[in-house]
Coordinates of C-alpha atoms in Angstrom, one line a residue:
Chain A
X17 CA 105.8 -44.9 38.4
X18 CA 102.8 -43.8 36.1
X19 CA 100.6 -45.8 34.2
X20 CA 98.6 -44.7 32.0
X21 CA 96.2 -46.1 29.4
X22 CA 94.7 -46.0 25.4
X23 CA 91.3 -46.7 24.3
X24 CA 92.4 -49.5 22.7
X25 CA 93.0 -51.5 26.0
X26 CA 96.8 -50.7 26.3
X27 CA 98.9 -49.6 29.0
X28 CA 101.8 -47.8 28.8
X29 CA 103.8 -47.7 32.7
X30 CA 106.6 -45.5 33.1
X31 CA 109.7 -46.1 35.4
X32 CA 112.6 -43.7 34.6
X33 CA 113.6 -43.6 30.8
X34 CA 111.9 -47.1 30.6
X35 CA 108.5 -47.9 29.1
X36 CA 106.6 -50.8 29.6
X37 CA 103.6 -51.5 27.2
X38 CA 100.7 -54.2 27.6
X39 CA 97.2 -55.5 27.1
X40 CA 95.0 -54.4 30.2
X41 CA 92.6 -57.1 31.9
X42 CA 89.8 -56.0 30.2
X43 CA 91.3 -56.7 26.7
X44 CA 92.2 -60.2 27.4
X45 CA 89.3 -60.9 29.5
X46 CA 87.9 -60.2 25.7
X47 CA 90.3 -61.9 23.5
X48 CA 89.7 -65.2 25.6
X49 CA 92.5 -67.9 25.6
X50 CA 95.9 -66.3 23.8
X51 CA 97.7 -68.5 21.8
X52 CA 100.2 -66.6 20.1
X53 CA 101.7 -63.4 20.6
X54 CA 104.6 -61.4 18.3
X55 CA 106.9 -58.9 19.6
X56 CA 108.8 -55.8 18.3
X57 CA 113.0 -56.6 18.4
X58 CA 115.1 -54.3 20.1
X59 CA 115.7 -51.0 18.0
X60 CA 112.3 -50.8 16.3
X61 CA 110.8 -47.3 15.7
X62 CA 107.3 -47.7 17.3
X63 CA 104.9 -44.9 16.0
X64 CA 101.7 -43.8 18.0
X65 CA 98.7 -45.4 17.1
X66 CA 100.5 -48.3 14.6
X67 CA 101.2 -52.1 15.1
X68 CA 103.8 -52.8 17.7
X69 CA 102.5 -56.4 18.6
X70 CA 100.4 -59.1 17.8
X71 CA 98.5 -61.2 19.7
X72 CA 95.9 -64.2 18.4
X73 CA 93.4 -66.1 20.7
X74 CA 91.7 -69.3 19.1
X75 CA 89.6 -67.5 17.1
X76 CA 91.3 -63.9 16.2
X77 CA 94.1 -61.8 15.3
X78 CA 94.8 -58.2 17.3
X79 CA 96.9 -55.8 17.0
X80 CA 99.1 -54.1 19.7
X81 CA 99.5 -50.6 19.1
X82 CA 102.1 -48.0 20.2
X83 CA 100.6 -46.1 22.9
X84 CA 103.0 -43.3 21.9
X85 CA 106.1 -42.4 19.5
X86 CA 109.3 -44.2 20.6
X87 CA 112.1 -47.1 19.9
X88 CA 111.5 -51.0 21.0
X89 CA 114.1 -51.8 23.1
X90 CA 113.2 -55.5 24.3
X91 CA 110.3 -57.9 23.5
X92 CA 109.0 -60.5 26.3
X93 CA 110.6 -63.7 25.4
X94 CA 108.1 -65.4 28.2
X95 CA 104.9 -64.3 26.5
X96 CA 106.4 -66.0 22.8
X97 CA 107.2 -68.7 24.8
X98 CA 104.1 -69.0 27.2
X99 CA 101.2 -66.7 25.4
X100 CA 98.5 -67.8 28.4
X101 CA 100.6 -65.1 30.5
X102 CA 98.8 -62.5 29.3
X103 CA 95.7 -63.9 30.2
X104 CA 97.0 -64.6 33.5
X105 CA 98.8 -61.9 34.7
X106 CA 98.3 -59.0 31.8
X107 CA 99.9 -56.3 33.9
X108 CA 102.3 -58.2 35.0
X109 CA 104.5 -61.1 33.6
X110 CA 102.0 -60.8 30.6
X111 CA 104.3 -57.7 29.0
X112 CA 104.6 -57.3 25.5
X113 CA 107.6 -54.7 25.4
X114 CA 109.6 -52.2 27.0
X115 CA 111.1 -49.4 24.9
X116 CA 112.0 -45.5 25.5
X117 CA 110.0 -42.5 24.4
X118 CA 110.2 -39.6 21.8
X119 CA 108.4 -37.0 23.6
X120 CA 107.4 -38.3 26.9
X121 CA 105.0 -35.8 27.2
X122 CA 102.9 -37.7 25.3
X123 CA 101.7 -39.8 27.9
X124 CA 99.9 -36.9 29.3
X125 CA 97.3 -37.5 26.6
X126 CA 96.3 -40.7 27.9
X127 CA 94.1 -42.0 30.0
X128 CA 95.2 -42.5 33.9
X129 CA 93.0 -45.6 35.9
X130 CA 90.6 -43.9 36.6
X131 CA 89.8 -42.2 33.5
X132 CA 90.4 -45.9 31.7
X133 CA 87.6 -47.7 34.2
X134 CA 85.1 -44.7 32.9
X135 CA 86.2 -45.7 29.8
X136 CA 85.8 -49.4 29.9
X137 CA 82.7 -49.4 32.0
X138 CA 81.2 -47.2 29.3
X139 CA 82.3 -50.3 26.6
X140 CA 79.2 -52.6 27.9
Chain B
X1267 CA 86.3 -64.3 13.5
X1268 CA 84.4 -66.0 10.9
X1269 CA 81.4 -65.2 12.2
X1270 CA 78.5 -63.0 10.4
X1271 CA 77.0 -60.0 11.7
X1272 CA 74.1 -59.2 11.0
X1273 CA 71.6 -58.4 13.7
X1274 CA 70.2 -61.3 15.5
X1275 CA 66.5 -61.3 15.3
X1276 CA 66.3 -65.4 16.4
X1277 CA 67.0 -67.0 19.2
X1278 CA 66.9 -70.9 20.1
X1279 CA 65.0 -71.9 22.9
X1280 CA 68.1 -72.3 25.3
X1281 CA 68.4 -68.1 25.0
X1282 CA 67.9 -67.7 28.4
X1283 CA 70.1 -70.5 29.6
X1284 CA 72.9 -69.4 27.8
X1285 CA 72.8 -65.9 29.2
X1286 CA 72.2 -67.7 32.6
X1287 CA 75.4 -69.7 32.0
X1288 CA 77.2 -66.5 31.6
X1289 CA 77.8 -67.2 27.4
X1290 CA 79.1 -64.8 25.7
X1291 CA 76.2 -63.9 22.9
X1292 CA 77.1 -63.4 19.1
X1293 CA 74.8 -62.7 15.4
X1294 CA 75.6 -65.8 14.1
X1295 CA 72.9 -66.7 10.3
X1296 CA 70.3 -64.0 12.0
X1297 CA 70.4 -66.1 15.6
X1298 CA 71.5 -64.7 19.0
X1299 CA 74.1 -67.3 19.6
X1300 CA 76.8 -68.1 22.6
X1301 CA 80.5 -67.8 21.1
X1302 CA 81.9 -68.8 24.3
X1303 CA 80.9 -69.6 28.0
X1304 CA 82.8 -68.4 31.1
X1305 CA 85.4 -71.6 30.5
X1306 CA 86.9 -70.2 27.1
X1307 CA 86.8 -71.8 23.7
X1308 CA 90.5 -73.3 24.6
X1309 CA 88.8 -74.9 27.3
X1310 CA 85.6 -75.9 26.1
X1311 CA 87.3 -77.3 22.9
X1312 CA 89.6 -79.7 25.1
X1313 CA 86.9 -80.5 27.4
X1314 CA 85.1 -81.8 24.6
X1315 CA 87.7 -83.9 23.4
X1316 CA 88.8 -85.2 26.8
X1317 CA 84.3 -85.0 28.2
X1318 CA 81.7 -84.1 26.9
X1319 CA 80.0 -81.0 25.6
X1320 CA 77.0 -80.0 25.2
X1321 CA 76.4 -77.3 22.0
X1322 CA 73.0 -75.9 20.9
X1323 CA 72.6 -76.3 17.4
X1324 CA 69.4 -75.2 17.1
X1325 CA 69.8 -72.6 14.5
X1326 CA 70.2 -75.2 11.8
X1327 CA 67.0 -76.6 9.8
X1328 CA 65.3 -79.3 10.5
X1329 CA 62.8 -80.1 7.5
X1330 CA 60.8 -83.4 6.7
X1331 CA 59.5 -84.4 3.3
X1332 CA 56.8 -86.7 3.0
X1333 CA 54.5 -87.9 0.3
X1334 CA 55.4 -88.7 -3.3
X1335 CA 58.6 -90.4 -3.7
X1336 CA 60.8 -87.9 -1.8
X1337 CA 64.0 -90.3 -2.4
X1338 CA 63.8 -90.5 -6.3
X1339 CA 62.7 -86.9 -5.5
X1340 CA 65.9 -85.4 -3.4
X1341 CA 68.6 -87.6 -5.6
X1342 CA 67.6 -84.8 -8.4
X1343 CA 69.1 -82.2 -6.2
X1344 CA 71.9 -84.1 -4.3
X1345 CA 74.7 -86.2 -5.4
X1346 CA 74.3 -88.6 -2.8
X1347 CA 73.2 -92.2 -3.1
X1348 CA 69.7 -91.7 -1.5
X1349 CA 68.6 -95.3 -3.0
X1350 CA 71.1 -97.0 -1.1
X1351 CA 70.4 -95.0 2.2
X1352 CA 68.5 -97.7 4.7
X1353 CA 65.7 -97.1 7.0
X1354 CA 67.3 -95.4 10.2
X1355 CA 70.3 -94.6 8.6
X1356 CA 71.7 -91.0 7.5
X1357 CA 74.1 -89.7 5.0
X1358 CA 75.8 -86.4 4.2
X1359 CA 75.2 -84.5 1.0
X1360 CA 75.1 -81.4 -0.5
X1361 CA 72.9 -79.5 -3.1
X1362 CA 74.6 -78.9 -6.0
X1363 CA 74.0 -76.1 -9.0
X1364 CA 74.5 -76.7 -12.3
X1365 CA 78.2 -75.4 -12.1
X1366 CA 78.8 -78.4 -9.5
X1367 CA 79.1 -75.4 -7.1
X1368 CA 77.6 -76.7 -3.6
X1369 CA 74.6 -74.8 -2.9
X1370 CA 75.0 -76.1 0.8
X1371 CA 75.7 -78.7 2.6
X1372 CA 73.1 -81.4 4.5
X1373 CA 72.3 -84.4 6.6
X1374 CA 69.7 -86.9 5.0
X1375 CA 68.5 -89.8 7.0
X1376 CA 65.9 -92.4 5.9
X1377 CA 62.7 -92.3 8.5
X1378 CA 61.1 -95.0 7.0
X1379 CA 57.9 -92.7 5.3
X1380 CA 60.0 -89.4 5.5
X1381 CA 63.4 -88.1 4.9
X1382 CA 65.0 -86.2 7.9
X1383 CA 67.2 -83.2 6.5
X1384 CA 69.2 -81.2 8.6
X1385 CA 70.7 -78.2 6.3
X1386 CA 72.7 -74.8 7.8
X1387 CA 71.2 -72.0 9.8
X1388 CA 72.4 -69.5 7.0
X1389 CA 71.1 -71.4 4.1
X1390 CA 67.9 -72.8 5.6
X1391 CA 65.6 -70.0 4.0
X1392 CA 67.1 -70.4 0.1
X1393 CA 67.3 -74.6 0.5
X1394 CA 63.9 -74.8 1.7
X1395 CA 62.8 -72.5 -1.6
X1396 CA 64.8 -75.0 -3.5
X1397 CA 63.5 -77.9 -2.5
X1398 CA 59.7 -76.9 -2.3
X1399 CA 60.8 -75.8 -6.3
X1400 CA 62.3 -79.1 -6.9
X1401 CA 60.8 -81.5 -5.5
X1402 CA 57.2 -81.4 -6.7
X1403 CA 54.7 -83.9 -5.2
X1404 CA 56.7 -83.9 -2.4
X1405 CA 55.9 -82.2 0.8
X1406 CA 58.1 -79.9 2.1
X1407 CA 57.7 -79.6 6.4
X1408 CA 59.9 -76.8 7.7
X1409 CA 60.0 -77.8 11.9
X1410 CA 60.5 -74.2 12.6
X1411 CA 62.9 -71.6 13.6
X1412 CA 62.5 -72.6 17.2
X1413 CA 62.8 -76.1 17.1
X1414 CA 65.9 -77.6 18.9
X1415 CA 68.6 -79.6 18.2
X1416 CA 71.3 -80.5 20.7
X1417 CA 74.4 -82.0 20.0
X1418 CA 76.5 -83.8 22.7
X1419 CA 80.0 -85.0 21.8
X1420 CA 83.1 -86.4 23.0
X1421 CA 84.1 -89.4 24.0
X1422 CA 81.8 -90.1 27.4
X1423 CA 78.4 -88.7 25.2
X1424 CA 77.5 -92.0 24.8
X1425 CA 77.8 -93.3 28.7
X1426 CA 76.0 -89.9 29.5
X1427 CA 73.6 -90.3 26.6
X1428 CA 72.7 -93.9 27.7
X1429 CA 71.8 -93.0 31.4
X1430 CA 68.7 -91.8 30.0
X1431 CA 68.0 -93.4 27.0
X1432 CA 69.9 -97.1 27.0
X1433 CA 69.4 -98.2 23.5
X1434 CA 72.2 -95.1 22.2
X1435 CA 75.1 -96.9 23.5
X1436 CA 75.1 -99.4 20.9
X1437 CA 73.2 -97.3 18.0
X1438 CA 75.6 -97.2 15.1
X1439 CA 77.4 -94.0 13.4
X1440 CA 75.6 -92.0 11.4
X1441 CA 71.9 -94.0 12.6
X1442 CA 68.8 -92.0 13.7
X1443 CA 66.2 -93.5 16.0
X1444 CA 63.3 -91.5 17.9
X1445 CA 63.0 -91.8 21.4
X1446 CA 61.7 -91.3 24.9
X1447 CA 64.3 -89.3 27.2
X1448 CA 62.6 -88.7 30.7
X1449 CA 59.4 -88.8 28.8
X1450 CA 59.9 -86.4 26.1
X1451 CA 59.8 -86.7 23.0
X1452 CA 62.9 -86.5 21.0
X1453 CA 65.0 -87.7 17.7
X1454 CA 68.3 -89.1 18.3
X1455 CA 71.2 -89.3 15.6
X1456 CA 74.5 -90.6 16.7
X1457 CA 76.4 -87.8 14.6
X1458 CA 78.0 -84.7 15.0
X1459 CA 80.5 -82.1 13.5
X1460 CA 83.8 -82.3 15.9
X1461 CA 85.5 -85.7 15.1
X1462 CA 84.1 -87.1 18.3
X1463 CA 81.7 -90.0 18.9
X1464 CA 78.3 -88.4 19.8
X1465 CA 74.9 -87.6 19.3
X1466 CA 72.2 -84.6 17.5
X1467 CA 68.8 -84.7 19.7
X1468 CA 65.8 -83.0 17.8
X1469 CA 63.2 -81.6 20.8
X1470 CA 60.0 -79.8 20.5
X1471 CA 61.3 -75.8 21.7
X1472 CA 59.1 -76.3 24.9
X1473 CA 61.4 -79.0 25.8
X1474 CA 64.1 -78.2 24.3
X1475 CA 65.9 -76.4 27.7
X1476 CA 64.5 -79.4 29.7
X1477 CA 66.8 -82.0 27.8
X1478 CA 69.6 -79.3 28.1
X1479 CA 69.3 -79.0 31.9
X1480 CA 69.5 -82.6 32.0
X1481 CA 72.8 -83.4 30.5
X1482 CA 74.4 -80.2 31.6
X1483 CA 73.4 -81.6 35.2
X1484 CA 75.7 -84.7 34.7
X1485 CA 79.0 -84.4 35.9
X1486 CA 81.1 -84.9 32.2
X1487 CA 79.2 -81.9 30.3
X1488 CA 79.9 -78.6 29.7
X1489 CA 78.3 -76.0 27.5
X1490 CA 80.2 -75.7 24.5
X1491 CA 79.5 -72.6 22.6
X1492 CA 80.3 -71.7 18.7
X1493 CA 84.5 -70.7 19.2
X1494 CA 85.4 -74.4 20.3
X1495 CA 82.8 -75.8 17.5
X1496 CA 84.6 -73.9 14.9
X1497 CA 87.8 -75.2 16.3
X1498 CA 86.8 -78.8 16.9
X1499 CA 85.5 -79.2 13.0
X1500 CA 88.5 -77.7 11.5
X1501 CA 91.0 -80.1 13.6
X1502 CA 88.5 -82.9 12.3
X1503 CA 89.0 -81.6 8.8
X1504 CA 85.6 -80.7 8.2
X1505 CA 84.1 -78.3 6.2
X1506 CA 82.3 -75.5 7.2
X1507 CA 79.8 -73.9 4.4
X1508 CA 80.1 -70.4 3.3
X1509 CA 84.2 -70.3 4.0
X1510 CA 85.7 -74.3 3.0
X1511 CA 82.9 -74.9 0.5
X1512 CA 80.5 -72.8 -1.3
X1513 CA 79.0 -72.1 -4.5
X1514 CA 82.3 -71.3 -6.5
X1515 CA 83.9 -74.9 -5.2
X1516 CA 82.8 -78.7 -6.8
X1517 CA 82.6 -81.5 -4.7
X1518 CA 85.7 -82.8 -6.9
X1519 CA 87.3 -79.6 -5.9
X1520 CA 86.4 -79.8 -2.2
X1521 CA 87.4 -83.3 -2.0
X1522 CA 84.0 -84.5 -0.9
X1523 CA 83.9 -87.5 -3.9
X1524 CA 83.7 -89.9 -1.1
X1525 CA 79.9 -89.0 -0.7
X1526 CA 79.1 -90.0 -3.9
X1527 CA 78.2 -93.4 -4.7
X1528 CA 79.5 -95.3 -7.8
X1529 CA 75.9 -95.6 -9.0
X1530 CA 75.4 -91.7 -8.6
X1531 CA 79.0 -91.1 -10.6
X1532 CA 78.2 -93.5 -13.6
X1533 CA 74.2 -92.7 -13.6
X1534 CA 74.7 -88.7 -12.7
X1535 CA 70.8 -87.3 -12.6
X1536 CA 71.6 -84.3 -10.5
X1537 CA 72.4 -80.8 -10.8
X1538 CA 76.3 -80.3 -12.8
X1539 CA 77.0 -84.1 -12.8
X1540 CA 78.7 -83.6 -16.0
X1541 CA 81.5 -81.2 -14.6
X1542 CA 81.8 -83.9 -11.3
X1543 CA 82.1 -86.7 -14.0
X1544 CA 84.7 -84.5 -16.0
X1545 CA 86.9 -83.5 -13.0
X1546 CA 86.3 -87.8 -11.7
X1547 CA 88.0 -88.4 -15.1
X1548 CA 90.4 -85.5 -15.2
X1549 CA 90.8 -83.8 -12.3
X1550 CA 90.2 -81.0 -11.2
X1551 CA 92.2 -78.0 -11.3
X1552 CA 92.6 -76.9 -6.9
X1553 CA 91.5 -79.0 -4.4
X1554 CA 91.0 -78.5 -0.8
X1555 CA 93.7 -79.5 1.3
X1556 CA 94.7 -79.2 5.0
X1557 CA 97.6 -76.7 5.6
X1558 CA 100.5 -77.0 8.4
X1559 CA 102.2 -74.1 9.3
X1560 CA 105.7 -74.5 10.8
X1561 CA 105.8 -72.5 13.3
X1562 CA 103.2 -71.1 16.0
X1563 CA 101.5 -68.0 14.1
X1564 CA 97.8 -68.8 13.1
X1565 CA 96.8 -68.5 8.9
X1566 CA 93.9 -67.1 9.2
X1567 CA 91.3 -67.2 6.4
X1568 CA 92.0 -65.3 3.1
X1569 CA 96.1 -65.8 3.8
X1570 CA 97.6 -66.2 0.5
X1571 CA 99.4 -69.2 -0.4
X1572 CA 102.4 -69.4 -2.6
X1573 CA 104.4 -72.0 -3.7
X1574 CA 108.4 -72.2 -3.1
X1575 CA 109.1 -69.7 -6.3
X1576 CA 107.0 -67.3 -4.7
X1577 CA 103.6 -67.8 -7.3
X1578 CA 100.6 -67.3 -5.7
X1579 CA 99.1 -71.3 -5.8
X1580 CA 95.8 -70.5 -3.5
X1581 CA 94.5 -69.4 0.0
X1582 CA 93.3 -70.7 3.0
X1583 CA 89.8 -70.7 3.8
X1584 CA 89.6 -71.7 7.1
X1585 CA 92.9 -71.2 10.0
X1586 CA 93.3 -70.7 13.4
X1587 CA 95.0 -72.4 16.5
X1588 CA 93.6 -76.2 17.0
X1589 CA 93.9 -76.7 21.2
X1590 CA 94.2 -80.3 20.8
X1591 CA 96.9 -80.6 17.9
X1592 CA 98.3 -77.7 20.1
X1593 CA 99.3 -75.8 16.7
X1594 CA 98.0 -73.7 14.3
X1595 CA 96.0 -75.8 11.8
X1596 CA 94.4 -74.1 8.5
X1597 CA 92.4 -75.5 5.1
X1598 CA 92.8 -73.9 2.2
X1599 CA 92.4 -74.5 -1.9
X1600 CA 96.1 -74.7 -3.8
X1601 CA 96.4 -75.7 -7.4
X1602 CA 96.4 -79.3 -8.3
X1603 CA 100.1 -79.6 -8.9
X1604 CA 100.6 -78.4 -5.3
X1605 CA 98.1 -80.6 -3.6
X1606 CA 100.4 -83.8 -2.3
X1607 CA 100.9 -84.0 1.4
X1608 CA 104.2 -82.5 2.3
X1609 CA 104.2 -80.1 -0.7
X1610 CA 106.1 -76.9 1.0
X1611 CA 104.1 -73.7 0.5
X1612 CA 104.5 -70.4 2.2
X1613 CA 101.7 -68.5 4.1
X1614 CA 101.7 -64.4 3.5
X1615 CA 100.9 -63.5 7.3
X1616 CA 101.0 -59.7 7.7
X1617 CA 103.1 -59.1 4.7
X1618 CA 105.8 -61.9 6.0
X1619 CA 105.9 -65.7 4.2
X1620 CA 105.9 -67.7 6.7
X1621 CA 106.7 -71.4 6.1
X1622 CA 104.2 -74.0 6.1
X1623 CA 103.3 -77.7 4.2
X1624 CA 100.5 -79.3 2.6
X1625 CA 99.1 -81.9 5.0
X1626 CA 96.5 -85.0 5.5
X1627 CA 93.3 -83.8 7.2
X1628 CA 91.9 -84.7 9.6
X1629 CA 94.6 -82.7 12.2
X1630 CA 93.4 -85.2 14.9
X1631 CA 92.1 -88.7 14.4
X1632 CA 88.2 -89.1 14.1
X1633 CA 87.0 -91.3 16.9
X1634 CA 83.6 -91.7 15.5
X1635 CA 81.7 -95.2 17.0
X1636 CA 82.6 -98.1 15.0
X1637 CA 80.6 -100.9 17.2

């Protein structure tokens, strides 16, 4: 399974044809307290770089952006339902979606862990 | 967020603490300011409600006029009935222009041979200017950038409060008294900006982080930072200046009539009292109103309304999640002929109208002291 990650706090984990995109710990340890989050439905085209998701703490709206080119193929009910999962488990249960990829050579262009920890430590 | 950002070049005496707490510092009106402390606004914001919290409010100005007749003085600036106002008592007003706009928004309370004003953080430098123009005769006594002003609220403030200084428990809403707390100096107003009972404590900025350490030492507080401040006021239904009110709104408009006396209607004597006394008579042509959306997505400020045929009717000025009404909760302005509770109106959320309803503010009930 590879994970890999954007500079704009999502990862993207690979397992077989199967995506699955979130918000890393880092992003939500920003956001604060979520209190709403939007999902794609199934068969949306999702386009590197543009608004897959939503997701609103008290105070502010973010977007969730495709990590790379590909089609929604499920949202995560539980996070509509329950939006404090991605504060509590944001690479986990906290999912946003899972879909399949155009080109899934695009994922070499992102950042692996320990590229993204460089990254994130360079943020403060 | 609604939140400026310019660079900080203030900071309020509890700087330090703050960063020792762990807050999470934000330019808020030219101050370094905590957004949030390591508990999160949803928990600070239901803490106070439930608790206490304690919130430094020290960027707002504290000014004292003296000499003259500040009274007869102020009411040709402000709308509100300043005659009326008895010794130890305060009121909320506004400074008006002569479109009615509000210039910004202020607490006035009577200290027998001086008015107490409290006015916002990011208006402090232009209302001081105004009144030292308007008010001739009249000293003007800015206490400083750096003075400090605490603000404990929730629905134990007053048990905690009253540990130290006894006589608050019985002081009466909107009252100001100055007092001894652990020997220092300090004013006490039992007021506040979240809906709760509790109390603003003026302290010299030498003291200020010894009161602070204090109450954050008792067992109910928490430090509350600006996110859960925003939240708490706009669940309250109150107005935040610069966003719910400003100088393009009346106080007709803003639904703020109830500060103005029926002496200060008929007899008018400040700054656009005609337009107020038109739009008394006529009405106005928006008004402020608090907006439920229908489902769970947030209206943020600047969403478009529009009414059921699709017309654009006005927008919200202040929206986000309220913890404690556990739903998104906006204000906004809509045209007059949309403005009854329950009116139906849709919200234009990222290009989607999503459906929502005109509603009675406050969002929670006030639970202010009433003896």
């Amino acid at each position: 399974m590879t994970i890999r990650f954007t500079e704009d706090h999502e990862w993207i984990s690979l397992d077989g044809d199967v995506a699955t995109v979130g918000i890393t710990t880092f992003a939500q340890s920003q956001l604060g307290d979520v209190v709403f989050v939007e999902v794609p439905e199934a068969g949306r085209a999702l386009v590197k770089g543009k608004e897959a998701a939503v997701v609103e703490s008290v105070k502010a709206a973010s977007e969730v952006f495709a990590p790379v080119d590909g089609t929604a193929i499920e949202g995560n009910q539980a996070v509509v339902d329950d939006p404090s999962l991605v504060n509590s488990d944001p690479q986990g249960a906290g999912w946003f979606f899972k879909m399949t990829l155009a080109n899934p050579a695009e994922l070499d262009g992102l950042m692996d862990q320990a590229a993204y920890d460089a990254f994130v430590e360079g943020q403060h | 967020m609604s939140i400026d950002t310019d660079s900080p070049s203030l900071v309020t005496p509890l700087n330090a603490l703050h960063r020792e707490l762990g807050a999470k510092m934000v330019p808020f009106a030219g101050y370094d300011m905590p957004v949030q402390y390591p508990l999160g606004v949803l928990k600070e914001h239901l803490h106070t409600r439930e608790k206490a919290g304690l919130f430094d409010v020290s960027h707002m100005g504290q000014v004292i006029l003296r000499g003259g007749d500040p009274v007869a003085a102020l009411e040709k600036l402000v709308p509100g009935d300043l005659r009326a106002l008895k010794q130890g008592r305060i009121r909320y007003s506004f400074f008006t222009n002569d479109q009615a706009g509000i210039l910004d928004d202020l607490m006035i309370a009577n200290m027998g041979d001086h008015l107490f004003l409290v006015v916002n953080a990011a208006c402090k430098v232009p209302d001081i200017a105004h009144l030292k123009a308007g008010l001739p005769g009249v000293e003007v006594e800015y206490l400083g950038d750096d003075r400090g002003l605490l603000a404990l609220q929730g629905p134990v403030a007053a048990t905690v409060l009253a540990r130290f200084v006894p006589e608050v428990a019985t002081m009466p809403f909107m009252s100001l008294i100055t007092a001894s707390l652990k020997s220092i100096p300090v004013t006490i107003a039992r007021s506040g900006y979240t809906g709760e009972d509790g109390y603003e404590i003026g302290i010299d900025p030498d003291r200020t982080e010894d009161v602070a350490r204090l109450l954050l030492a008792e067992p109910e507080v928490a430090a509350i930072g600006l996110g859960a401040r925003d939240s708490l006021r706009l669940e309250a239904g109150l107005c935040l200046y610069g966003h719910d009110i400003d100088t393009t709104t009346t106080p007709v408009e803003g639904g703020l009539t109830w500060a103005i006396s029926k002496r200060r209607r008929e007899e008018g004597g400040y700054p656009g009292d005609a337009i107020v006394r038109r739009q008394l008579a006529e009405g106005a042509s928006r008004y402020r109103v608090g907006i439920q959306p229908e489902g769970r997505a947030p209206a943020r400020e600047h969403t478009e309304i529009q009414d059921a045929a699709g017309q654009t009717v006005g927008e919200v000025t202040s929206g986000g999640f309220g913890p404690s009404a556990n739903a998104p909760v906006a204000m906004g302005y809509v045209t007059a002929a949309n403005a009854a509770v329950g009116t139906p109106v849709s919200l234009i959320v990222r290009g989607k109208a999503l459906p929502a309803k005109v509603a009675a503010l406050p969002f929670v009930p006030q639970r202010y002291y009433r003896g």
